[in-house]
Coordinates of C-alpha atoms in Angstrom, one line a residue:
X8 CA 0.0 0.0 0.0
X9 CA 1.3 3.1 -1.0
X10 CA 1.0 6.5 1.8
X11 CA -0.7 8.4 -1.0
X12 CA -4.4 8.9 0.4
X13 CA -7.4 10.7 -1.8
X14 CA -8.4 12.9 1.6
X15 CA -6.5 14.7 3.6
X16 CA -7.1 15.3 7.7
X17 CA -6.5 19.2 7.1
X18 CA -8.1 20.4 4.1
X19 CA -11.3 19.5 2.2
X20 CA -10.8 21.8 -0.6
X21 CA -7.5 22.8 -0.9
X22 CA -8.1 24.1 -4.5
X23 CA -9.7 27.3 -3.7
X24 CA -6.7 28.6 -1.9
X25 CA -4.7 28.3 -5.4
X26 CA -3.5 31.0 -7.5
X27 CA -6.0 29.8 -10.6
X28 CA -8.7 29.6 -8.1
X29 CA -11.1 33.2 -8.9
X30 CA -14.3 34.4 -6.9
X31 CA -17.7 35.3 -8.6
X32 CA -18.1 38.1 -6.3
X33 CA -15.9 40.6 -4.4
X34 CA -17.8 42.5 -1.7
X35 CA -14.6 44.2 -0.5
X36 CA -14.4 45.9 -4.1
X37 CA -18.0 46.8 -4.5
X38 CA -16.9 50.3 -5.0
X39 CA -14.2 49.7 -7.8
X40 CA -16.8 46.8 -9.4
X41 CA -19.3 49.4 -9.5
X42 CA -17.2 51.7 -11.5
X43 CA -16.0 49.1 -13.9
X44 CA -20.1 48.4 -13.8
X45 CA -20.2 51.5 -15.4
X46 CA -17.6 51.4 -18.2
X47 CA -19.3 47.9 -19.5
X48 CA -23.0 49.2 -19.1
X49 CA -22.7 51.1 -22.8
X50 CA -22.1 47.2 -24.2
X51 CA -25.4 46.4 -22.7
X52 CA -27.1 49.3 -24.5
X53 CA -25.8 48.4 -28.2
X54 CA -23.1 51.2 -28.3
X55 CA -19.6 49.2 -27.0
X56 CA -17.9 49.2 -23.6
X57 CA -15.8 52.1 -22.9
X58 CA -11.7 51.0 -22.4
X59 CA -10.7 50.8 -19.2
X60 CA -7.7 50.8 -16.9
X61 CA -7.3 48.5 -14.4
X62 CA -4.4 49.3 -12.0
X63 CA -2.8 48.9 -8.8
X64 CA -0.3 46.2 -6.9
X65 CA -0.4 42.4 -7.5
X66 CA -2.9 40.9 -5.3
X67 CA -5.7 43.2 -5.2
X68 CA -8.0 41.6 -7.4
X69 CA -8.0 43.1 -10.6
X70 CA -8.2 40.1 -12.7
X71 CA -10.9 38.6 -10.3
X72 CA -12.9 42.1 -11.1
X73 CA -12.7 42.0 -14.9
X74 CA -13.3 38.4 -15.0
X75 CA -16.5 38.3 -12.6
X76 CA -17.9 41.3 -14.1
X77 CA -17.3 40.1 -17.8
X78 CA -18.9 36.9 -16.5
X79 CA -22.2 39.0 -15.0
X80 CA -22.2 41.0 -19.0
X81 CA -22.1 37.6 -20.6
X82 CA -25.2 36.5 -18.6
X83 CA -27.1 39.3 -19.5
X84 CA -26.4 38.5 -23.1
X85 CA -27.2 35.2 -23.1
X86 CA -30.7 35.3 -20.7
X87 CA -31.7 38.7 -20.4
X88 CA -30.8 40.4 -23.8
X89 CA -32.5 40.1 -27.6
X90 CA -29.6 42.2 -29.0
X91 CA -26.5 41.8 -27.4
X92 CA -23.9 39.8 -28.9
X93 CA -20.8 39.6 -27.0
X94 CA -17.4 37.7 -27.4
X95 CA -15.0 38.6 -24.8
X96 CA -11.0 37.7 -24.9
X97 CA -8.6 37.2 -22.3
X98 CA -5.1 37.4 -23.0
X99 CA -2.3 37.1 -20.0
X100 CA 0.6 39.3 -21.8
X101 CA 3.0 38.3 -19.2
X102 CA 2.5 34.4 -19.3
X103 CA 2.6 34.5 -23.4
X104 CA 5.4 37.2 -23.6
X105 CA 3.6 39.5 -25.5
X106 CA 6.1 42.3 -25.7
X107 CA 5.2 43.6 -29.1
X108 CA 2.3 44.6 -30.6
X109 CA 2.7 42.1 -33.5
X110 CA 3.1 39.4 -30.8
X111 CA 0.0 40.6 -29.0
X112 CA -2.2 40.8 -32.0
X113 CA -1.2 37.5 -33.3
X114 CA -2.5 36.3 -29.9
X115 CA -5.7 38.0 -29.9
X116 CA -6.3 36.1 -33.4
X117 CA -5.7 32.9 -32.0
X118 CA -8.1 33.4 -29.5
X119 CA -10.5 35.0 -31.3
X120 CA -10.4 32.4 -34.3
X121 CA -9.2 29.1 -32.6
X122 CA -6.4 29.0 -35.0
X123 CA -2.6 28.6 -34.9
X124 CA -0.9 31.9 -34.3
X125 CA 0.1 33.4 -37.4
X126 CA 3.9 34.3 -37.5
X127 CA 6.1 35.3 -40.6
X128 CA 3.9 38.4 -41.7
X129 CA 4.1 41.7 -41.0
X130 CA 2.9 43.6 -38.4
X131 CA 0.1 45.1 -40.6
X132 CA -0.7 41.9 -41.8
X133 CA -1.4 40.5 -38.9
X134 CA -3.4 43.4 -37.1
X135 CA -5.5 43.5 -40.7
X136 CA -6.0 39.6 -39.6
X137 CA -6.9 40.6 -36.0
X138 CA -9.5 42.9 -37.2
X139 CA -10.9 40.7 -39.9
X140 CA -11.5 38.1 -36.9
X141 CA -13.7 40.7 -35.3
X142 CA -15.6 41.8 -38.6
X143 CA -16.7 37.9 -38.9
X144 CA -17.7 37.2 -34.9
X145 CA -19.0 40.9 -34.9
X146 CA -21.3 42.6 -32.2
X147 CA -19.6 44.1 -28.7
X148 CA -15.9 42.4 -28.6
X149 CA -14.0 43.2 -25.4
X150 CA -10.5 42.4 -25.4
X151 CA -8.6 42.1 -21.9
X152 CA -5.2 42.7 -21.8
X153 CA -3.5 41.7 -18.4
X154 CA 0.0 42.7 -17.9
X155 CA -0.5 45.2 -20.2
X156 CA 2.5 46.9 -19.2
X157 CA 4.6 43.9 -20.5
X158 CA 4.6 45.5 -24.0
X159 CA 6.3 48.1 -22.6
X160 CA 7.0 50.7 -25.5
X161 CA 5.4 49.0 -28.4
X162 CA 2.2 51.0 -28.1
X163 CA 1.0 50.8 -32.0
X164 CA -1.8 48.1 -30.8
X165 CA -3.1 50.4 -27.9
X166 CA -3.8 53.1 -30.3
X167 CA -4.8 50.6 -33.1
X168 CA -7.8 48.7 -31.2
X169 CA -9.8 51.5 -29.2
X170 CA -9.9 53.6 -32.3
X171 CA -10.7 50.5 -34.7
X172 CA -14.4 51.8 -35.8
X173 CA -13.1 55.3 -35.8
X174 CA -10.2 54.2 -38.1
X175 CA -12.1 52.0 -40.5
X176 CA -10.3 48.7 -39.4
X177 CA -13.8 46.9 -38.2
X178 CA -17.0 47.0 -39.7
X179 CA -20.3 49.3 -38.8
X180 CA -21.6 46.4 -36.7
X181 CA -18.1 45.4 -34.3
X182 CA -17.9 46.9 -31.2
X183 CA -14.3 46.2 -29.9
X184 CA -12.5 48.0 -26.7
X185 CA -10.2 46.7 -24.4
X186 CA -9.8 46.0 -20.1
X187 CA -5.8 46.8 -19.6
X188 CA -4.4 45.3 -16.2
X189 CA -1.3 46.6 -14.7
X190 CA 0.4 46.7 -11.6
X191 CA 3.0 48.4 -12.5
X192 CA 1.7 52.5 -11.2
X193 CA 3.7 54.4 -13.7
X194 CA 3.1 52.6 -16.9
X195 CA 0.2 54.7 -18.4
X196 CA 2.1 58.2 -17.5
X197 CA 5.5 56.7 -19.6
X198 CA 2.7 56.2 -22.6
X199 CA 2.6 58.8 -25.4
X200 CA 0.0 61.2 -25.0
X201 CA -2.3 60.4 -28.3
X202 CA -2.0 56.9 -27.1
X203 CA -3.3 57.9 -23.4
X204 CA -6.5 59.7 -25.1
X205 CA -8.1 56.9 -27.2
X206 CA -6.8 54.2 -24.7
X207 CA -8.3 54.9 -21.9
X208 CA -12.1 55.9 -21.2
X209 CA -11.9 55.1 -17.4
X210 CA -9.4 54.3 -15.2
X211 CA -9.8 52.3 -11.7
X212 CA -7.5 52.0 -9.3
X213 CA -7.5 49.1 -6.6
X214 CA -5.7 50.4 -3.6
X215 CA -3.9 47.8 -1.4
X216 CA -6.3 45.6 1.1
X217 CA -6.1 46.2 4.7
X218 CA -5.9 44.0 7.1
X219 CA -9.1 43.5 8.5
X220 CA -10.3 43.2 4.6
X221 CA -7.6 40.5 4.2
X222 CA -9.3 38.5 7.6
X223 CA -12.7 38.6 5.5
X224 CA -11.3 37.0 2.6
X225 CA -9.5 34.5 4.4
X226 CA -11.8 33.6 6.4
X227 CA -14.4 33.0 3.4
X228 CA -11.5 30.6 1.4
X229 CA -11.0 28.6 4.4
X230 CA -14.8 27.9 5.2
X231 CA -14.6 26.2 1.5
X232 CA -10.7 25.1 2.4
X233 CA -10.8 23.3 5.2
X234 CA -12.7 20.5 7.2
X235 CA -14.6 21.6 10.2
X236 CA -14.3 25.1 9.0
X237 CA -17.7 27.1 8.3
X238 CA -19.8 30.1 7.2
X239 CA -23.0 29.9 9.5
X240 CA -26.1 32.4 8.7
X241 CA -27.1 34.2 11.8
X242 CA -30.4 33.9 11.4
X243 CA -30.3 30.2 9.3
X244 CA -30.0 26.4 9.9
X245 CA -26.6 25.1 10.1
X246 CA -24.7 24.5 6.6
X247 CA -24.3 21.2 5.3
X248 CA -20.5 20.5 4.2
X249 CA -19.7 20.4 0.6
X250 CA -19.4 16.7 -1.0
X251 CA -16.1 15.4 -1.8
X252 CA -16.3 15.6 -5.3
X253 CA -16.6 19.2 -4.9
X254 CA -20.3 19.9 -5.3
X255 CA -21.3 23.4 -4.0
X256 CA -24.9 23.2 -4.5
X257 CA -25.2 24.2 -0.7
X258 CA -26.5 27.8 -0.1
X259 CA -23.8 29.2 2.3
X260 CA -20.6 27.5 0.7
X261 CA -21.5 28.9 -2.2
X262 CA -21.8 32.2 -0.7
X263 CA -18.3 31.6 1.3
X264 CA -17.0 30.4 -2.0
X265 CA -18.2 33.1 -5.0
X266 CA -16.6 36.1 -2.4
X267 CA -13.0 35.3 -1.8
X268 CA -11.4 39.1 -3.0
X269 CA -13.8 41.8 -1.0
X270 CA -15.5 44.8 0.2
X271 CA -16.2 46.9 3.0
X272 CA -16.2 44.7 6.2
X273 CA -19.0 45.5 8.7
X274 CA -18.3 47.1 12.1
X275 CA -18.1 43.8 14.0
X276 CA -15.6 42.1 11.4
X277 CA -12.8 42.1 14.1
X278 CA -14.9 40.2 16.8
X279 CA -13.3 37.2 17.7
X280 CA -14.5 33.5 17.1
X281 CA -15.1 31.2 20.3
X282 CA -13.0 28.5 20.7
X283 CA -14.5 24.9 19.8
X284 CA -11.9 23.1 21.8
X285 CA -10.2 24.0 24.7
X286 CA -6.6 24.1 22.6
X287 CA -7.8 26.6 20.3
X288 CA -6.3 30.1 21.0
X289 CA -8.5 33.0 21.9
X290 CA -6.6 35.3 20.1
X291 CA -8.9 37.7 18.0
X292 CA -8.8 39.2 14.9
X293 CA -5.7 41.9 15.1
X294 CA -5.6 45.0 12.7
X295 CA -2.2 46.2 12.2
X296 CA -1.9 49.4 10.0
X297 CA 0.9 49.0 7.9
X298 CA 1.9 52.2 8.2
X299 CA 3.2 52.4 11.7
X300 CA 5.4 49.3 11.1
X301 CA 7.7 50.0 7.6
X302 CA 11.2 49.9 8.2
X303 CA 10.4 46.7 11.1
X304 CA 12.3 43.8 11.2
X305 CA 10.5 40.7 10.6
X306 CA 11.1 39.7 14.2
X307 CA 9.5 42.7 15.7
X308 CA 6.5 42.4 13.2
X309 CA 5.9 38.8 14.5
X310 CA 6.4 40.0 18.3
X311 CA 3.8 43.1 17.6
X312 CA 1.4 40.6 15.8
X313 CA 1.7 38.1 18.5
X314 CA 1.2 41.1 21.3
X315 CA -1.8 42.8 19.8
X316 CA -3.7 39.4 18.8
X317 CA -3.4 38.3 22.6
X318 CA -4.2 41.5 24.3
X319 CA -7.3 41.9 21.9
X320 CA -8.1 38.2 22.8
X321 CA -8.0 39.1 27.0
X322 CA -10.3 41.8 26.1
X323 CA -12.8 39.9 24.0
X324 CA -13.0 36.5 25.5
X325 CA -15.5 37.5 27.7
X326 CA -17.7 39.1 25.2
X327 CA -17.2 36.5 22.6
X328 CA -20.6 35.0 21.8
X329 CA -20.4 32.2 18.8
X330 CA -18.0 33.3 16.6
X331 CA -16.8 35.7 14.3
X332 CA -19.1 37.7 11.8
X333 CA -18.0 37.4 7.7
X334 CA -19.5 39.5 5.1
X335 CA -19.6 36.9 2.3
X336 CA -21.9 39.6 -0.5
X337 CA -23.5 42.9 -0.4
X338 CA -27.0 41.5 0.9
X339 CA -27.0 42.1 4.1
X340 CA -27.1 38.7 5.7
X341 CA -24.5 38.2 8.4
X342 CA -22.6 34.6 8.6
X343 CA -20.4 33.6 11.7
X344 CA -17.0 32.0 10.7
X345 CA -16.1 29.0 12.9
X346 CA -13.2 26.3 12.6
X347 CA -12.3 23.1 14.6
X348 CA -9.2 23.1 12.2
X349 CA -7.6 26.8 12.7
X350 CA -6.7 28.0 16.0
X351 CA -8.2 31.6 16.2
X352 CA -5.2 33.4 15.8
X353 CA -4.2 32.2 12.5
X354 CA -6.2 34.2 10.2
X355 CA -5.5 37.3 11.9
X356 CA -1.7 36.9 12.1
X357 CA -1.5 36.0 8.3
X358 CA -3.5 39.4 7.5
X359 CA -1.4 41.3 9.7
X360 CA 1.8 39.8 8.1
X361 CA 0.4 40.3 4.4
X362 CA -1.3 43.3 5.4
X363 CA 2.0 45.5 7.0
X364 CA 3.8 44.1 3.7
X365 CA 1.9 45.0 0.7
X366 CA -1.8 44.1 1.2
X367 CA -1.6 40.9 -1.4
X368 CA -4.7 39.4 -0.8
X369 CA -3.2 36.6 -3.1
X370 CA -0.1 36.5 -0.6
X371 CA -2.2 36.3 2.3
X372 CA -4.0 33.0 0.7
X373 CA -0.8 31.2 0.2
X374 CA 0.5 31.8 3.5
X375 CA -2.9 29.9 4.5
X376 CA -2.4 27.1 1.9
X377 CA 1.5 26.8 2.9
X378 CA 0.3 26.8 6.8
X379 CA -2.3 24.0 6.3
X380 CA 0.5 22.1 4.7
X381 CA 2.9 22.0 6.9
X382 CA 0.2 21.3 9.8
X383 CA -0.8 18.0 7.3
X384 CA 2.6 17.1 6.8
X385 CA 3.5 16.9 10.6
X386 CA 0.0 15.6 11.6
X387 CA -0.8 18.2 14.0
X388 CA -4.6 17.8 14.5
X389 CA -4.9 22.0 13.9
X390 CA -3.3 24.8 11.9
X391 CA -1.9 27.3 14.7
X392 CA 0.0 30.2 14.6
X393 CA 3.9 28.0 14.2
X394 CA 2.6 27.0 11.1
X395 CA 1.7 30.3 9.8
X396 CA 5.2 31.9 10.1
X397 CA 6.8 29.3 9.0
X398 CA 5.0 29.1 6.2
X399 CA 5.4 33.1 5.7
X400 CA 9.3 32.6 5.8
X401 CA 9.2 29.7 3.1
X402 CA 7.2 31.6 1.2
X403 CA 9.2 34.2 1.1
X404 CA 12.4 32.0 0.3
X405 CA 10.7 31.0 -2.3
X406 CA 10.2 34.2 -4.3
X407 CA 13.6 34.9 -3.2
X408 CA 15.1 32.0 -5.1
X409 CA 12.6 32.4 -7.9
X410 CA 13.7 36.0 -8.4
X411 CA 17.5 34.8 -8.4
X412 CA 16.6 32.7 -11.3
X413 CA 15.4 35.1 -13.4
X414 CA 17.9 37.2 -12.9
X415 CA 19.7 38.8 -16.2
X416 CA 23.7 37.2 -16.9
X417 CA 24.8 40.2 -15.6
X418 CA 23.0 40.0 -12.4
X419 CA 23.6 36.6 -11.9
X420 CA 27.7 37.2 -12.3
X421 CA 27.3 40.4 -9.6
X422 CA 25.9 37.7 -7.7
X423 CA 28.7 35.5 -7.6
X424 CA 31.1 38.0 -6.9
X425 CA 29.4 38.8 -3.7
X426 CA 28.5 35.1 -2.9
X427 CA 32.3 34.4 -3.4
X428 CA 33.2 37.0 -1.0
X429 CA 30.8 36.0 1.2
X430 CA 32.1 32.8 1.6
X431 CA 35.6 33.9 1.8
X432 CA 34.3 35.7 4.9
X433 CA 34.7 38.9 3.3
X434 CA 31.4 40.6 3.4
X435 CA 30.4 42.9 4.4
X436 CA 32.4 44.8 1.2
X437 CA 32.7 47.5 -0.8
X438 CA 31.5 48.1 -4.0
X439 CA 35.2 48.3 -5.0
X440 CA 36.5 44.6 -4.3
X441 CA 33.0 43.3 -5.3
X442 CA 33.9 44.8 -8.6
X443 CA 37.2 43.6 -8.9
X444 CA 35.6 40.2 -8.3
X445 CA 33.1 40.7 -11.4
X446 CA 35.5 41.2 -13.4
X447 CA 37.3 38.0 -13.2
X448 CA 34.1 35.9 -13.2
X449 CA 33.2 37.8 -16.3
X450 CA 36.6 36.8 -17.6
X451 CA 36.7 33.1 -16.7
X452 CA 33.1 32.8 -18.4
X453 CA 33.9 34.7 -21.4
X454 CA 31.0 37.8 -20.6
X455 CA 31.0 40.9 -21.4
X456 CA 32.4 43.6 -18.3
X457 CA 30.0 46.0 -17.4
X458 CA 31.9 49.6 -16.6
X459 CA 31.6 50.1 -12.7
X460 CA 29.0 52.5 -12.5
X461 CA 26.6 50.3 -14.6
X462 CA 27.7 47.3 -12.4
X463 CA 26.6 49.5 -8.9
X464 CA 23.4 49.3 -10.2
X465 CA 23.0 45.8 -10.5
X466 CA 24.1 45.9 -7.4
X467 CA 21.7 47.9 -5.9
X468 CA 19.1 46.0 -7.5
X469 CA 20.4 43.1 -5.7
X470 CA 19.6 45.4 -2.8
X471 CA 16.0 46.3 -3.8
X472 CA 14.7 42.8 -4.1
X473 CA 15.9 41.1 -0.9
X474 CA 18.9 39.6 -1.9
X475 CA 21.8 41.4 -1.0
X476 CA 21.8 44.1 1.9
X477 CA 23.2 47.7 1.0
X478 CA 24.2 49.8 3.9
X479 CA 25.7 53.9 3.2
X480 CA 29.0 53.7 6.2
X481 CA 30.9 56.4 5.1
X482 CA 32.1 59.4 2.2
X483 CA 33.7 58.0 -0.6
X484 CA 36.9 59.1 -2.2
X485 CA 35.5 62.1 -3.9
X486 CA 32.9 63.3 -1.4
X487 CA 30.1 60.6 -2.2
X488 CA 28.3 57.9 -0.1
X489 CA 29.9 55.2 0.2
X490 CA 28.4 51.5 0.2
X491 CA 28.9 48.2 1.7
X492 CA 27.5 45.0 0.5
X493 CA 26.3 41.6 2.2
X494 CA 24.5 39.0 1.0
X495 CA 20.5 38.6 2.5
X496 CA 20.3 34.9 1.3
X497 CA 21.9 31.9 3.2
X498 CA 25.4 31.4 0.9
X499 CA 24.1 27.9 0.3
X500 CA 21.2 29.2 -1.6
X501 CA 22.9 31.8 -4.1
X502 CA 25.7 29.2 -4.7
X503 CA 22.5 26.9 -5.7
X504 CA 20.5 29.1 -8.1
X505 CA 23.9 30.1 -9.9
X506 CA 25.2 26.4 -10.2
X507 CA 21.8 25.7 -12.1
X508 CA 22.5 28.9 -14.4
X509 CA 24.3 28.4 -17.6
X510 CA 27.2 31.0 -17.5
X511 CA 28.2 30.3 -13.9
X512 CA 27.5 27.1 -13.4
X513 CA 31.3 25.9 -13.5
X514 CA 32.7 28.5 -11.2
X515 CA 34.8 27.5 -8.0
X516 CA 33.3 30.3 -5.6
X517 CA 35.9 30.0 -3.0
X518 CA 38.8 30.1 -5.0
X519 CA 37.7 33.1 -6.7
X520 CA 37.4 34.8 -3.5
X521 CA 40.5 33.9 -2.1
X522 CA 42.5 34.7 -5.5
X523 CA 42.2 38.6 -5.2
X524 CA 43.5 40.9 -2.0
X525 CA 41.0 43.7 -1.0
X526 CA 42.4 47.2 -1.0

């Protein structure tokens, strides 16, 4: 018998805590919904959507927004409308490396037309394909363009579609406009200015959850997540559990599970849930404003966290009734969140954490998944508070590592100067010696040297994303700051990711750093 098992003791549906995983509804964005509401309502009325920016940080749930919405208009079409005919198109830039406005158009074909992706033409061939596509679907056609920024400064699409009818490219009766994702802040401004007037209609902006938001929509993915985890209506008999094969035919899980990114939270959304068990903690919901911790070390965050989730819980045990309240939809109808599986201080300390961070609802979710995890693979009966760190600092090694990888050759080689310094016990070290370093990497693996301004700045990107630390000690030789270098990643790590790359991947770290005297 093999230990493979088709349940688990943890989790019952694991699947809606995954990246892939989208909500029907967001309460917590009913605002930002309603203004998208608005730029789609045209389409309903015969006359096209309007083209509309979606923008703000990963996580906020954008995507979810365009697609729920889109998913609400296509309804309408189908069961409510005589007249509208609508073909919508999703297109994930990023994912397909659509960096070029030929590349992107060649994709919207494909999906439009179910064929192979034309390549060999030129780019007006293929946008006069693109728009051909649309003159045989015809009717409203909305195009949504995630990662929008990825095309970066090949703009000749994004004046090309929104001004299609205008233009001649589409016939009389095709209605096309586009939904551009980003969360990238800047992008639009860096756009030339006759592209920013016909692109863009209406522009929404999803500011970063907070951390009482991100307890709502955890709290509504693990009622769906997790066994002997529920929604309960106030004023309603208690829910029936989903079946194993998935079925969500019951009233409240499908309420739980169709509002997973958000919307206001009521007044009471930080009242804490009674314990079940006597080893559940009675630590309450927390809300840490994310201001009054940047700059923290992650050991002072986790203290703080820990400190204001139990002297909330000494205040509220008393008061604590049956659990706490979840606003699962904009009706009105209030649902208690209760778990024999989480201890009560879980939710809130993962919100906190993602919250003080940058209010990545989808962050906050894997912290959750990773937590339940590693509770299952120890086979502790509950998900506590242990798990949830831990699983915030594997996390985070992960992205780590996964940003080393991606890293540019040139990157990757300032890397393994400072990794071979590191290990020759070196660091912390000047830009100087790291340079020096560089050099002979980039002469042992044949790569071209970067002058030593240019290299300072990969280094200080090294700096940005968490993988080397840069710290100003003193004036340099000619009056400027002067900066010192460490490595943030265990040694063991770097030396990993760079033996896997192609350019480095023979290079003796410790003799290179022992083959050079520092000035």
């Amino acid at each position: 018998m093999t230990q493979f098992s088709e349940t688990s003791p943890i989790f019952e549906r694991e699947e809606v805590l995954r990246e892939e995983h989208y909500p029907d509804d967001l309460p917590e964005r009913k605002g930002e919904m309603d203004d998208l509401h608005m730029s789609l309502a045209p389409a309903a009325r015969g006359v096209g959507a309007n083209n509309v920016f979606l923008h703000g940080k990963a996580g906020q749930g954008k995507t979810a927004a365009a697609q729920a919405k889109l998913s609400e208009l296509q309804h309408h079409a189908e069961e409510e409308s005589d007249h509208l005919n609508l073909t919508t198109c999703y297109v994930s830039c990023e994912s397909h490396d659509l960096s070029t406005s030929y590349k992107a158009a060649s994709r919207i074909y494909q999906e439009l037309t179910g064929e192979t992706r034309p390549t060999g033409y030129a780019t007006d061939v293929v946008m006069d394909m693109m728009f051909e596509a649309m003159n045989d679907i015809g009717g409203t056609i909305i195009i949504v363009l995630d990662e929008i920024d990825t095309l970066g400064d090949d703009d000749r699409i994004l004046y090309s579609l929104p001004r299609a009818r205008a233009q001649g490219y589409v016939d009389d009766h095709v209605f096309p406009s586009i939904i551009g994702i980003s969360n990238d802040l800047q992008w639009r401004d860096n756009l030339s200015p006759k592209v920013k007037s016909s692109l863009y209609d209406d522009s929404v902006l999803f500011s970063p959850y907070d951390a009482t938001q991100l307890q709502q929509i955890l709290r509504r993915r693990a009622a769906k997540a997790f066994r002997d985890t529920d929604l309960v209506p106030v004023d309603g008999p208690e829910p029936s559990r989903p079946a194993d094969d998935g079925d969500e035919s019951d009233s409240s899980d499908d309420a739980a599970d169709s509002s997973d990114d958000a919307a206001p939270p009521s007044a009471d959304a930080t009242a804490t849930a009674s314990p079940s068990t006597e080893s559940r903690s009675t630590a309450s919901a927390a809300t840490v404003e994310p201001e009054a911790n940047e700059g923290r070390s992650p050991e002072a965050l986790s203290a703080t966290t820990d400190t204001v989730a139990s002297d909330e819980a000494e205040q509220q045990t008393d008061a604590t009734i049956e659990g706490t309240p979840v606003q699962v939809d904009n009706s009105g109808q209030e649902y208690i969140f209760r778990s024999e599986i989480l201890t009560d201080d879980v939710i809130p300390l993962i919100a906190a954490l993602s919250a003080q961070d940058t209010g990545d609802a989808r962050q906050a979710i894997k912290y959750l998944r990773k937590a339940g995890e590693l509770a299952d693979k120890s086979d502790e009966p509950m998900v506590a508070a242990e798990h949830a760190r831990e699983a915030q600092a594997l996390v985070e090694r992960e992205a780590v590592v996964e940003a080393m990888r991606e890293m540019t050759t040139q990157a990757h080689l300032a890397l393994a100067a400072l990794t071979a310094l590191e290990l020759s016990g070196d660091a912390p070290v000047r830009a100087k010696p790291i340079y020096g370093v560089y050099k002979s990497i980039a002469s042992e693996v044949d790569a071209d040297k970067l002058g030593q301004r240019r290299f300072k700045d990969h280094l200080r990107e090294l700096d940005m994303q968490g993988i080397a630390d840069g710290e100003k000690v003193a004036a340099g030789s000619i009056g400027g700051p002067a900066w010192q270098y460490q490595l943030q990643v265990d040694t063991e790590i770097a030396v990993e990711v760079l033996k896997d790359t192609t350019r480095v991947a023979n290079i003796n770290f410790k003799t290179i750093g022992d083959d050079r005297s520092l000035p």
